XYZ file of C-alpha atoms in Angstrom:
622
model
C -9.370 2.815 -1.251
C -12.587 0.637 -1.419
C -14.341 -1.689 0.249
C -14.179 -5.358 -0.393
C -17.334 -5.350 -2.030
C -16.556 -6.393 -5.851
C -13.730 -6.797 -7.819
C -14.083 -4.522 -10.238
C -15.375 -1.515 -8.483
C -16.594 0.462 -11.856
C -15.385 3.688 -12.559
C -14.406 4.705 -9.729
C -11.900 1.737 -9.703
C -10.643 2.827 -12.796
C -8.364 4.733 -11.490
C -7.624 2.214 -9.247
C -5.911 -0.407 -12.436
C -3.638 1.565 -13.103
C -0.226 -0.190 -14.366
C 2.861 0.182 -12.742
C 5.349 2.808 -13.473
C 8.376 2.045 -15.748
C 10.427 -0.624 -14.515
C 13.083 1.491 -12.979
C 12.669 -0.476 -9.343
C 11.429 -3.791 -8.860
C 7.684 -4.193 -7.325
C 9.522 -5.124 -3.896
C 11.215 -1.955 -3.131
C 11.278 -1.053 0.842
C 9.282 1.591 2.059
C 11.805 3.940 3.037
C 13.713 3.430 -0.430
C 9.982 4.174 -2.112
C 9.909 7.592 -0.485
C 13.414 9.058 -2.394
C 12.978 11.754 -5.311
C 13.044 9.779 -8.125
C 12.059 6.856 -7.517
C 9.329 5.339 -10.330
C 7.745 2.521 -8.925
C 4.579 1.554 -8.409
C 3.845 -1.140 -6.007
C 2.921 -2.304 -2.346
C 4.202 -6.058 -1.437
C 1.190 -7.597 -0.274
C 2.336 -11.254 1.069
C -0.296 -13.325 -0.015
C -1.057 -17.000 1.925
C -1.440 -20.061 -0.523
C -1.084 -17.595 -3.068
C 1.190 -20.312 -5.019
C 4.277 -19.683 -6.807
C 3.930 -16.052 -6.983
C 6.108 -13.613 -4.277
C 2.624 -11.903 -3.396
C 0.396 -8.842 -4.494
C 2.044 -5.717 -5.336
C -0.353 -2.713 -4.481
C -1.187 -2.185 -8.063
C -2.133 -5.003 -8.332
C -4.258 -5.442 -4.999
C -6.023 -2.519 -5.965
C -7.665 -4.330 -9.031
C -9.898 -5.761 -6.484
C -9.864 -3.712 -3.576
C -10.051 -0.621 -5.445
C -7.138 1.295 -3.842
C -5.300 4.473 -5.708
C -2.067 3.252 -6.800
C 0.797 4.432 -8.963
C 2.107 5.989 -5.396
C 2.589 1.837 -4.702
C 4.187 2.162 -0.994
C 4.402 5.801 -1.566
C 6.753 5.878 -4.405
C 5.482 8.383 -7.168
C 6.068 8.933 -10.280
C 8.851 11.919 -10.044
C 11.813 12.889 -12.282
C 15.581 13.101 -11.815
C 17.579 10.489 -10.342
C 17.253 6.978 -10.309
C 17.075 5.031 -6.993
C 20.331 3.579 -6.049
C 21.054 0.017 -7.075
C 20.398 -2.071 -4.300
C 22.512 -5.338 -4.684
C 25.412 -3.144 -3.320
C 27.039 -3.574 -0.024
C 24.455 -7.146 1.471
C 27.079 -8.626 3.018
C 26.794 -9.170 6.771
C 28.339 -7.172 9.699
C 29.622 -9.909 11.778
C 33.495 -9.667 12.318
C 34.911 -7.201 14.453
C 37.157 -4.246 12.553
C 40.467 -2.970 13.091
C 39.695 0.588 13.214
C 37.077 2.813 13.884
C 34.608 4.038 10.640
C 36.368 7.068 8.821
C 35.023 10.464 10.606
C 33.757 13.204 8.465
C 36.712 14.388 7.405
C 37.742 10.675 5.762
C 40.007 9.959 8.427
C 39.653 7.760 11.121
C 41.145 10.538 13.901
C 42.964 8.466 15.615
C 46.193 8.382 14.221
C 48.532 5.348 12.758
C 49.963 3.497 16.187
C 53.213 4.591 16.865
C 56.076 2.346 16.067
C 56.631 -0.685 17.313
C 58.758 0.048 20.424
C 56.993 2.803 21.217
C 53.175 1.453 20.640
C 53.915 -1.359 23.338
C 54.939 1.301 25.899
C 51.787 3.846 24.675
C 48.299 3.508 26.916
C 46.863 3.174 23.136
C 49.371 0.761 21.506
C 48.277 -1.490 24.790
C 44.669 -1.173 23.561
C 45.215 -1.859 20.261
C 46.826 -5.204 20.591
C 44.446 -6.311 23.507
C 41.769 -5.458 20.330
C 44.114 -7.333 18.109
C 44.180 -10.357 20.525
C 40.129 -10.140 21.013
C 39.723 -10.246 16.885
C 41.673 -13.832 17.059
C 39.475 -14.698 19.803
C 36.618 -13.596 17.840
C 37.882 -15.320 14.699
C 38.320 -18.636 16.563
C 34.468 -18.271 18.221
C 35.782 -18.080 21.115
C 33.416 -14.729 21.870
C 33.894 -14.653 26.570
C 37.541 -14.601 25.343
C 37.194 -11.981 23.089
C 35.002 -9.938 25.216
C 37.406 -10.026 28.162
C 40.029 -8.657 25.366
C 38.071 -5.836 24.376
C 36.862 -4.755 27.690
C 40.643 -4.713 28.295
C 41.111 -2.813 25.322
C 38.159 -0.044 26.198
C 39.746 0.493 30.101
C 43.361 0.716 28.454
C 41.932 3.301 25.651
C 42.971 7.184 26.176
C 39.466 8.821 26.730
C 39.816 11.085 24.216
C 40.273 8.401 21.811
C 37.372 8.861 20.021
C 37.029 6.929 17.452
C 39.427 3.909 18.411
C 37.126 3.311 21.797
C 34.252 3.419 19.769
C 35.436 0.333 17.513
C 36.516 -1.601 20.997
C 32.602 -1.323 22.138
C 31.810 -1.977 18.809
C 33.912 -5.356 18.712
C 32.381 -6.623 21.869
C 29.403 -5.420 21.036
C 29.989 -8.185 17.943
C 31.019 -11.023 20.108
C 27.754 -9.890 22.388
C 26.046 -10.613 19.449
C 27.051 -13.655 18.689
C 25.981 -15.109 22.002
C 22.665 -13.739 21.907
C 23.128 -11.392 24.558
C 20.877 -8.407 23.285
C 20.942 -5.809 25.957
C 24.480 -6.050 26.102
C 24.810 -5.389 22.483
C 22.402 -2.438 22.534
C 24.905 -0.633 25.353
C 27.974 -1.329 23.620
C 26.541 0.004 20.070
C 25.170 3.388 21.951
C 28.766 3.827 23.653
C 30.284 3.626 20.123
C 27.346 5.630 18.225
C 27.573 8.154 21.441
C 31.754 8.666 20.584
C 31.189 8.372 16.899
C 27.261 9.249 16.209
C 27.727 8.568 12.685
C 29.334 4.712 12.972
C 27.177 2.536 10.419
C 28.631 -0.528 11.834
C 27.255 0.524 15.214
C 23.914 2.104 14.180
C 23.329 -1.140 12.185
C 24.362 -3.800 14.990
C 21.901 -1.924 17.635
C 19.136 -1.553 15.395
C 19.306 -5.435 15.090
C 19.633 -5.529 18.903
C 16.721 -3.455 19.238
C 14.729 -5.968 16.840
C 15.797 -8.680 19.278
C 14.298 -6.703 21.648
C 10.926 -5.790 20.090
C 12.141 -2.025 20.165
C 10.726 -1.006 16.934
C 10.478 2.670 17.428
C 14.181 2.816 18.192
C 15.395 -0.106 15.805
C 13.353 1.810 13.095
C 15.209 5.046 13.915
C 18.610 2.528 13.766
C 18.434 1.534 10.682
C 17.019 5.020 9.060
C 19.651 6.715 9.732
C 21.304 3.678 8.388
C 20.072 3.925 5.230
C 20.444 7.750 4.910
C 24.805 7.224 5.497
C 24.463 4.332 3.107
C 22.713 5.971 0.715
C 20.168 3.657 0.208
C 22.918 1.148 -1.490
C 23.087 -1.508 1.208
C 19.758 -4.375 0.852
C 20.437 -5.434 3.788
C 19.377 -2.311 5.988
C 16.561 -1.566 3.883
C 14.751 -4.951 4.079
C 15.328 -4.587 7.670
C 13.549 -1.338 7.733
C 11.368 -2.367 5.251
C 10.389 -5.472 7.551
C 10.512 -3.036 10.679
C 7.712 -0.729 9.125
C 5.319 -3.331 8.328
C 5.472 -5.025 11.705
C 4.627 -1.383 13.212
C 1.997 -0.475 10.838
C 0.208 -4.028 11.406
C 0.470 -3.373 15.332
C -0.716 0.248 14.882
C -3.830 -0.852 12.251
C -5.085 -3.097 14.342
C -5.562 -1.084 17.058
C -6.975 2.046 15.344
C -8.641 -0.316 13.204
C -10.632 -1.906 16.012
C -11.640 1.490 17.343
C -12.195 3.386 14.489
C -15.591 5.224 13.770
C -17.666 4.077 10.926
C -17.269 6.254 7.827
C -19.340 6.432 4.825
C -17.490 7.363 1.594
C -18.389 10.179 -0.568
C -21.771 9.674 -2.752
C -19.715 9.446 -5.924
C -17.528 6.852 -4.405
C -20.956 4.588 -3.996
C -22.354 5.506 -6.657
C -19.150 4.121 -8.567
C -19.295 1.147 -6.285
C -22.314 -0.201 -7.474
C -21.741 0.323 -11.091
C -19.234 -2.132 -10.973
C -22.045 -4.173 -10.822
C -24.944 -5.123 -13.820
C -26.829 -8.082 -12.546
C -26.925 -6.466 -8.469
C -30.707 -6.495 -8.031
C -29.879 -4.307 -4.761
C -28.582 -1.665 -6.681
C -31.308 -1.270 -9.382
C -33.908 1.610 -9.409
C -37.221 1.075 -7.414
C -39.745 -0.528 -9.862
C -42.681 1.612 -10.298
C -45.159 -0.187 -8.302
C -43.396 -0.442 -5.164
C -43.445 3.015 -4.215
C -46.241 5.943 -4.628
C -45.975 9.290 -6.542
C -45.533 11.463 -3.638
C -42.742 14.037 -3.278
C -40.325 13.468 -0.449
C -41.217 15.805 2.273
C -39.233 19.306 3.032
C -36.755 17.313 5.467
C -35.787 14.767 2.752
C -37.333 12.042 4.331
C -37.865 9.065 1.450
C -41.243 8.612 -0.489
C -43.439 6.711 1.004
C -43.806 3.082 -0.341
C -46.975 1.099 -1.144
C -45.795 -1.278 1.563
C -44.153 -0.601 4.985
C -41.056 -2.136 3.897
C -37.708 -0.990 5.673
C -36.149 -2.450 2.495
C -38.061 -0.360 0.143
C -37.344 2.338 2.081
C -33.865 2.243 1.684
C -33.949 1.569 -1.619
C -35.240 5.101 -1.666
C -33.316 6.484 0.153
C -30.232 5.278 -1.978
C -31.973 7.042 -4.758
C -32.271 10.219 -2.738
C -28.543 9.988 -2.043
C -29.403 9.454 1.846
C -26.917 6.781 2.311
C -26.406 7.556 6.166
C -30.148 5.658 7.182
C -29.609 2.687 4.510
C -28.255 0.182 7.538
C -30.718 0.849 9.799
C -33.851 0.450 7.360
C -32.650 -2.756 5.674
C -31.816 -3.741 10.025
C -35.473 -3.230 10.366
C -36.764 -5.235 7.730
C -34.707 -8.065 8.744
C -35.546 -8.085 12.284
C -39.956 -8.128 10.510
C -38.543 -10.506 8.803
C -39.802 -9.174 5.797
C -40.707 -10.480 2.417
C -37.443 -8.644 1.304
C -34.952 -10.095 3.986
C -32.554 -11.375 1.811
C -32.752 -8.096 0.065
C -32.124 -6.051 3.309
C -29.289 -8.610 4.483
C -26.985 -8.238 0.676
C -27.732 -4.332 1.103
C -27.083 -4.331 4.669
C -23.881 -6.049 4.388
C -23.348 -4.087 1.136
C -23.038 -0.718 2.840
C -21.298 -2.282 5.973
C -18.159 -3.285 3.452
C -18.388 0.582 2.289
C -17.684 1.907 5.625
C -15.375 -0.546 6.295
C -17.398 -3.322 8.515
C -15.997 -6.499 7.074
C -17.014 -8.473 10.108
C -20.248 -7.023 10.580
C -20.856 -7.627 6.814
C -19.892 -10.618 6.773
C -22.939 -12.540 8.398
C -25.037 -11.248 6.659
C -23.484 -12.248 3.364
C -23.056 -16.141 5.060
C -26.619 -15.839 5.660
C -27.875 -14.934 1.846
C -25.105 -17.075 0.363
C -26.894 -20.243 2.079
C -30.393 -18.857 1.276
C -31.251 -21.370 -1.264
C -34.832 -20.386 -1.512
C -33.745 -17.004 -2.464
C -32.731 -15.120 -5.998
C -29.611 -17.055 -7.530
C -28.402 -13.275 -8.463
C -28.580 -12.525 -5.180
C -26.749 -15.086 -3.597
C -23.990 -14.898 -7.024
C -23.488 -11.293 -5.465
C -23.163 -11.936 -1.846
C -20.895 -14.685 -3.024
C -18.441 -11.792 -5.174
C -18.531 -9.316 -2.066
C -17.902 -12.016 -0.225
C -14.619 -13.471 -2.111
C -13.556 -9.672 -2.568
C -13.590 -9.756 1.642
C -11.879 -12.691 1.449
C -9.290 -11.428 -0.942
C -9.466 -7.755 0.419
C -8.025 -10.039 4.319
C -5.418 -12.363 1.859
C -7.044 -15.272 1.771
C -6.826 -16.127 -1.861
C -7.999 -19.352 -1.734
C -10.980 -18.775 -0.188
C -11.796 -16.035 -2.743
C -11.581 -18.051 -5.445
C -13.651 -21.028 -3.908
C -16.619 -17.753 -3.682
C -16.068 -16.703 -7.206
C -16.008 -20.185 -8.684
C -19.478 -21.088 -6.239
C -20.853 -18.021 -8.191
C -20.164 -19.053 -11.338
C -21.545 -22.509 -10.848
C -24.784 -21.298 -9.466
C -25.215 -18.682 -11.852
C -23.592 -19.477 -14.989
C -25.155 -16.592 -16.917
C -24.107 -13.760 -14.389
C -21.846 -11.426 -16.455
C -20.652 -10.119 -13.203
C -19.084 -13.492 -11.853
C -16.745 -13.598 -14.842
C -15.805 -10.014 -14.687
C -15.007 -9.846 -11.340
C -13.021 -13.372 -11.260
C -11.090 -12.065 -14.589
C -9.976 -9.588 -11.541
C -9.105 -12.381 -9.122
C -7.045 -13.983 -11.980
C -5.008 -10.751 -12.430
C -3.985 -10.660 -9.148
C -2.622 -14.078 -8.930
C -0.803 -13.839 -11.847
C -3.086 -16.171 -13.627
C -3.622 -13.925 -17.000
C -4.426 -16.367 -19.502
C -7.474 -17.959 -16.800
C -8.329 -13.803 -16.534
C -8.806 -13.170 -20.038
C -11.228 -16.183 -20.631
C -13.187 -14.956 -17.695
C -13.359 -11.461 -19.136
C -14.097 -12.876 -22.939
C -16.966 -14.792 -21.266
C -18.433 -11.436 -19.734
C -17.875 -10.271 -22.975
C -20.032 -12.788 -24.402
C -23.176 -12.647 -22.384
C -22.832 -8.826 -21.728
C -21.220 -7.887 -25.493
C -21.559 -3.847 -24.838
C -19.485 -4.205 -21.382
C -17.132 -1.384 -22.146
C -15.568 -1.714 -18.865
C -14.679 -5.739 -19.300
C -13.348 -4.986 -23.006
C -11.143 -1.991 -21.424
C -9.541 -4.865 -18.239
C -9.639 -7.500 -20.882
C -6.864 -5.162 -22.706
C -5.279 -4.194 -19.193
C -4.622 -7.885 -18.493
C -3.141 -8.517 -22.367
C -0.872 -5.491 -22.046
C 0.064 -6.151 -18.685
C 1.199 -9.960 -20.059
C 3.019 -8.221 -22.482
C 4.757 -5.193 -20.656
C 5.911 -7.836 -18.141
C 7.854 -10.041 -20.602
C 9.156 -7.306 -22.160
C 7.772 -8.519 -25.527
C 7.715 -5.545 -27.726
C 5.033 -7.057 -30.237
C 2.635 -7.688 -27.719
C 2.927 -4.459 -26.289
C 2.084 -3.155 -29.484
C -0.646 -5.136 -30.043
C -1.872 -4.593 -26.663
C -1.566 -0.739 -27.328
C -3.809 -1.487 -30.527
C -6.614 -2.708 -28.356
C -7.041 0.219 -26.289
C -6.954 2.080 -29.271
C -10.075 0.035 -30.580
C -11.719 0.032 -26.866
C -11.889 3.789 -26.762
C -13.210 3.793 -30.700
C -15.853 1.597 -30.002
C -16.841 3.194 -26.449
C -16.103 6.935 -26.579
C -18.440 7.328 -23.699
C -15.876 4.375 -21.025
C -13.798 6.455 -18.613
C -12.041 3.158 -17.961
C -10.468 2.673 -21.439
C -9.231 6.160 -21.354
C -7.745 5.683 -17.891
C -6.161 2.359 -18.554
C -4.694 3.857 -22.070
C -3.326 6.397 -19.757
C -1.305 4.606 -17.909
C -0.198 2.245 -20.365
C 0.767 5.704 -22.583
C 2.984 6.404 -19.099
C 4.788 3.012 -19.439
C 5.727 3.981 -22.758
C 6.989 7.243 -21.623
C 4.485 8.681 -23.931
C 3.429 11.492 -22.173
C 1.592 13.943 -24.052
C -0.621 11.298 -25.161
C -1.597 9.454 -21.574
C -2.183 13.646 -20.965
C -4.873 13.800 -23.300
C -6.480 10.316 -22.013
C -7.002 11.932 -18.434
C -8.582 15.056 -19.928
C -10.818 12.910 -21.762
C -11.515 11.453 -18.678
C -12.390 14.207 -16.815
C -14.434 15.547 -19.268
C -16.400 12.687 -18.893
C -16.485 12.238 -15.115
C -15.392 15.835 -13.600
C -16.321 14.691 -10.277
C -14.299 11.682 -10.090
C -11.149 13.001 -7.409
C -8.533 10.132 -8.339
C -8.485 11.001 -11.961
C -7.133 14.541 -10.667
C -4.613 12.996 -8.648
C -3.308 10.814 -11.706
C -3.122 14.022 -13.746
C -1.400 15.686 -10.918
C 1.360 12.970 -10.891
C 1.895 12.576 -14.711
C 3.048 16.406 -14.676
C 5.466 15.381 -11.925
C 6.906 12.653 -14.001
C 6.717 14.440 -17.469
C 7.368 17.967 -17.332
C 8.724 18.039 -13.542
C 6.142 20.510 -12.876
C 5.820 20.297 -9.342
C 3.405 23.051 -8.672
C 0.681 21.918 -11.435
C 0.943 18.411 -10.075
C 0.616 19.252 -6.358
C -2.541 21.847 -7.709
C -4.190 18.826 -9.578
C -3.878 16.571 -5.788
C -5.208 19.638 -4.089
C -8.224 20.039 -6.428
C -8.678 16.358 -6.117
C -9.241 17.003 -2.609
C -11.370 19.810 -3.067
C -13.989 17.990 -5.328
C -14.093 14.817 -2.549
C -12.103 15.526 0.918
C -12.811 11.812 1.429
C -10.001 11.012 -0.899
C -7.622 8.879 1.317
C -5.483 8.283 -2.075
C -4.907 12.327 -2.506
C -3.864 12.950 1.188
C -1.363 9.643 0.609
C -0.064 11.500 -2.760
C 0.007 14.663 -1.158
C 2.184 12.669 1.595
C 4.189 11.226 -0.393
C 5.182 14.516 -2.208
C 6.023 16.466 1.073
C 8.626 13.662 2.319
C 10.322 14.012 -0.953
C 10.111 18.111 -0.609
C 11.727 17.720 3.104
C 8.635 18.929 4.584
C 8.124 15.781 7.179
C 5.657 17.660 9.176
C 3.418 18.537 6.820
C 4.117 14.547 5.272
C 3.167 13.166 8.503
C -0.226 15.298 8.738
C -1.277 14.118 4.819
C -0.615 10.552 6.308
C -2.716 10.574 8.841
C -5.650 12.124 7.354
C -5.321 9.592 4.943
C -5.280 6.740 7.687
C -8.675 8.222 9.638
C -9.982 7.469 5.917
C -9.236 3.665 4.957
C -11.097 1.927 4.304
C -9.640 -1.846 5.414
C -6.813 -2.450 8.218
C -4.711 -3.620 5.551
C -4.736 -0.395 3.629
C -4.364 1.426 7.307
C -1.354 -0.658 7.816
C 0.103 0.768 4.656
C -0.181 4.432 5.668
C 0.782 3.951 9.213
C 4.267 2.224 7.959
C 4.417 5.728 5.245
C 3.318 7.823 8.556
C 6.220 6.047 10.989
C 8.958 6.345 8.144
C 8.320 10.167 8.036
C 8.403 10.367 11.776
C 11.541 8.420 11.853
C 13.695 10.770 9.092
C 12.113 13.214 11.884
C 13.928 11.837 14.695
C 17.252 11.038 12.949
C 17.369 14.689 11.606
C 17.156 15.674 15.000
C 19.820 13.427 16.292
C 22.361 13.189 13.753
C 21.269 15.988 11.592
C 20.998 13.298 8.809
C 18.126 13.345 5.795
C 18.190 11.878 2.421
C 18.018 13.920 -0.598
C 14.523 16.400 -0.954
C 13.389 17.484 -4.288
């Protein structure tokens, strides 16, 4: 993932536009749905405030801007073999009380048909049955202390060894608990029917509700897991509530970590990608030759020195050196001189406090250039981009776009502005507003490979969303010109890639990502791409999971291979190993939202964990 710091993100966000995977799932799929074999989605719900009539930002989307990996979306991959199950199937409520018990194992409920009638009014059972019977009218009639009396009658009347008939009596007044909002009550019933009959959906289901009364996540989580596993992932119901379960304990556990966490700088070809994202960043650009002398750095790799003692200058070398680590603190001393190059030090200060993840330290100092109006329009037109990234990166949309539209009305001529707003406009759906921004950047910057390549992304992904099959084509056509015209643009060949993967064209998209790497060998994410097309395509499971690995190998920063990796090992059955991928990739976000993500991945691992262990219950493994 990236930092807030542009909306483009240059090549190394390349990998980060990818389109979604074949329309299989829709872009709302729960998390615990997402992490089946077989399921080819690609997307993260990302609820977005204000963000007007659209449902929110899927991750694929989100990462447009924010630069995140996606085509794992909320750790869905592309994989082979089944389908996921249909999910309409099976959302009714569980409100009335039932008759019997849930079938056992064996299909049968293991209780036996009630004698006949003379005989079931005599039999300790046939008493129980109708005191149940006479609690379901109650029930029926909302008369719920009634019914409770009736089926507390009915559990002391039950034979013990009952099973499966007691278990549907605490499961009844566990449903007339329910209704009169009496929580703990319903949690006890619900474990005295899933303790006689561990496998009772109606139970599991009722007390992982009661447990989200209750603010029991963990255990409501757990509920509704197992759940989904006896259900096969066919009931909506259960898996929005896990779905909603996971997010609520991934926000709770990001915020902490998130709070606490250490300050870590991204791999150099990570920043180095960052800032070619941007063409009109005077930050970014090369010292000029008068500003610092001829002499060789020293034997410790201490910076040049510069024809003026200028803690922004030095910086600036030491960016060129690659010594990223003593970039804050140089541009921190030049602002405290207050130094000719303050504004300077503040937009690279706050530049490099977005990369490690420092949105609130960063963000002063970007307030503080934007309202600089003494200082370089280009420099307050970039503060203002980082800035509505932040803003976008936190879901805020509207303040975003007020930051991208300030930039483009005090610097009109900024290619940047329009490119990185054409990436705003993607992500709220506003396509047609996102390809006049990108033919503007066109315009003023006409050999902008990188617009040209996202002005196609947004045309095709118009088109692959309606499903019109001219457009498509047409869309298709334009890559084809983008990557004749710029042989040398990673990003056309990436974003042909992926489209080539809509298509199912496989072999194709194949040959884009080698052309990629050929052009940018270093660049992890591209590996991890590869790795999953040979998943989806040729079900080649060991070249896909070597392509992550090298991935990791060329940058161990690379939070999206460890998700991937993940992702892969909770469809293989190996949760352990999933849960360890997970949270390597959560020490390395880069924004609490993106943490939130992982931790909600990392918890629904642990959770198949713990109903494994208790009910010896897990969903289908590659």
């Amino acid at each position: 993932s990236a930092p807030a710091g542009g909306a483009a993100g240059g090549r190394k966000r390349r990998r980060s536009r990818a389109l979604p995977a074949r329309p299989a799932c829709p872009l709302t799929l729960p998390l615990l749905l997402l992490l089946l074999p077989g399921v080819m989605a690609a997307s993260k719900p990302v609820e977005v405030p204000g963000g007007g009539g659209t449902a929110g930002l899927s991750r694929w989307q989100l990462a447009l801007v924010l630069g995140t990996p996606i085509l794992l979306g909320a750790g869905a991959i592309y994989l082979w073999g089944r389908r996921a199950a249909r999910r309409g199937k099976g959302a009714s409520e569980r409100k009335t009380p039932e008759g019997r018990a849930s079938p056992g194992p064996g299909g049968e409920s293991g209780s036996g048909q009630p004698d006949g009638p003379g005989h079931e009014e005599m039999s300790p059972l046939g008493r129980a049955q109708a005191a149940k019977n006479k609690g379901n009218k109650y029930f029926k009639a909302g008369k719920y202390e009634l019914a409770i009396q009736c089926y507390t009658e009915a559990i002391s009347l039950c034979p013990p060894e009952k099973n499966l008939d007691l278990s549907t009596f605490y499961q009844n007044r566990a449903a007339a608990y329910e209704q009169l909002q009496k929580w703990t009550e319903v949690a006890q019933d619900c474990t005295k029917a899933v303790e006689l009959n561990p496998k009772y959906v109606k139970a599991l289901f009722r007390r992982a509700k009661a447990h989200e009364k209750l603010d029991n996540k963990k255990e409501c989580l757990e509920d509704v897991t197992a759940v989904c596993i006896l259900e096969a992932f066919q009931n909506q119901q259960s898996m929005l509530l896990a779905d909603k379960v996971l997010k609520l304990l991934g926000k709770e556990k990001a915020k902490e970590k998130y709070k606490n966490r250490e300050p870590l700088m991204p791999s150099p070809q990570f920043i180095k990608s960052y800032f070619s994202s941007f063409t009109d960043d005077i930050i970014s650009q090369p010292l000029l030759k008068g500003e610092k002398s001829d002499e060789d750095k020293d034997k410790e790799g201490e910076a040049s020195e510069v024809k003026e003692n200028s803690g922004y200058l030095r910086a600036k070398q030491y960016m060129e050196e690659e010594n990223y680590d003593k970039i804050i603190s140089e541009s921190t001393k030049e602002i405290e001189a207050k130094g000719r190059y303050m504004a300077e030090a503040l937009l690279l200060r706050a530049t490099f406090y977005l990369l490690i993840g420092n949105a609130s330290a960063a963000k002063p100092d970007l307030d503080q250039v934007i309202s600089m109006e003494d200082a370089n329009v280009k420099l307050r037109a970039n503060a203002l981009i980082k800035r509505g990234s932040m803003y976008m990166q936190q879901q805020q949309p509207v303040l975003s776009t007020q930051d991208f539209n300030m930039a483009a009305d005090i610097d009109p001529q900024n290619a940047d502005v329009y490119h990185h707003r054409g990436q705003l406009k993607i992500l709220l759906d506003q396509i047609e507003e996102a390809v006049e921004d990108f033919d503007e950047c066109i315009r003023l910057r006409p050999n902008s490979a990188l617009a040209q390549a996202q002005k196609c992304f947004a045309l095709y992904r118009q088109a692959y969303t309606g499903s019109n099959a001219l457009t498509v084509q047409a869309a298709m056509k334009g890559f084809e010109d983008v990557i004749k015209n710029f042989p040398r643009c990673a990003e056309g060949y990436a974003l042909y890639a992926q489209a080539l993967t809509d298509q199912q064209q496989f072999g194709k998209a194949d040959e884009m990502y080698d052309k990629c790497i050929d052009l940018e060998p270093d660049n992890a994410t591209t590996y991890v791409h590869k790795g999953l097309l040979q998943l989806q395509w040729k079900q080649d499971l060991d070249k896909g999971l070597e392509l992550i690995s090298k991935a990791i190998e060329i940058d161990n920063k690379c939070d999206f291979a460890y998700e991937t990796m993940g992702t892969i090992e909770v469809q293989r059955g190996n949760l352990d190993k999933a849960i360890e991928m997970f949270n390597k990739a959560i020490n390395l976000a880069k924004s609490e939202m993106e943490m939130a993500h992982l931790y909600s991945l990392c918890d629904a691992a642990y959770a198949q964990t713990e109903v494994a262990k208790k009910y010896g219950l897990k969903p289908p493994t590659l």
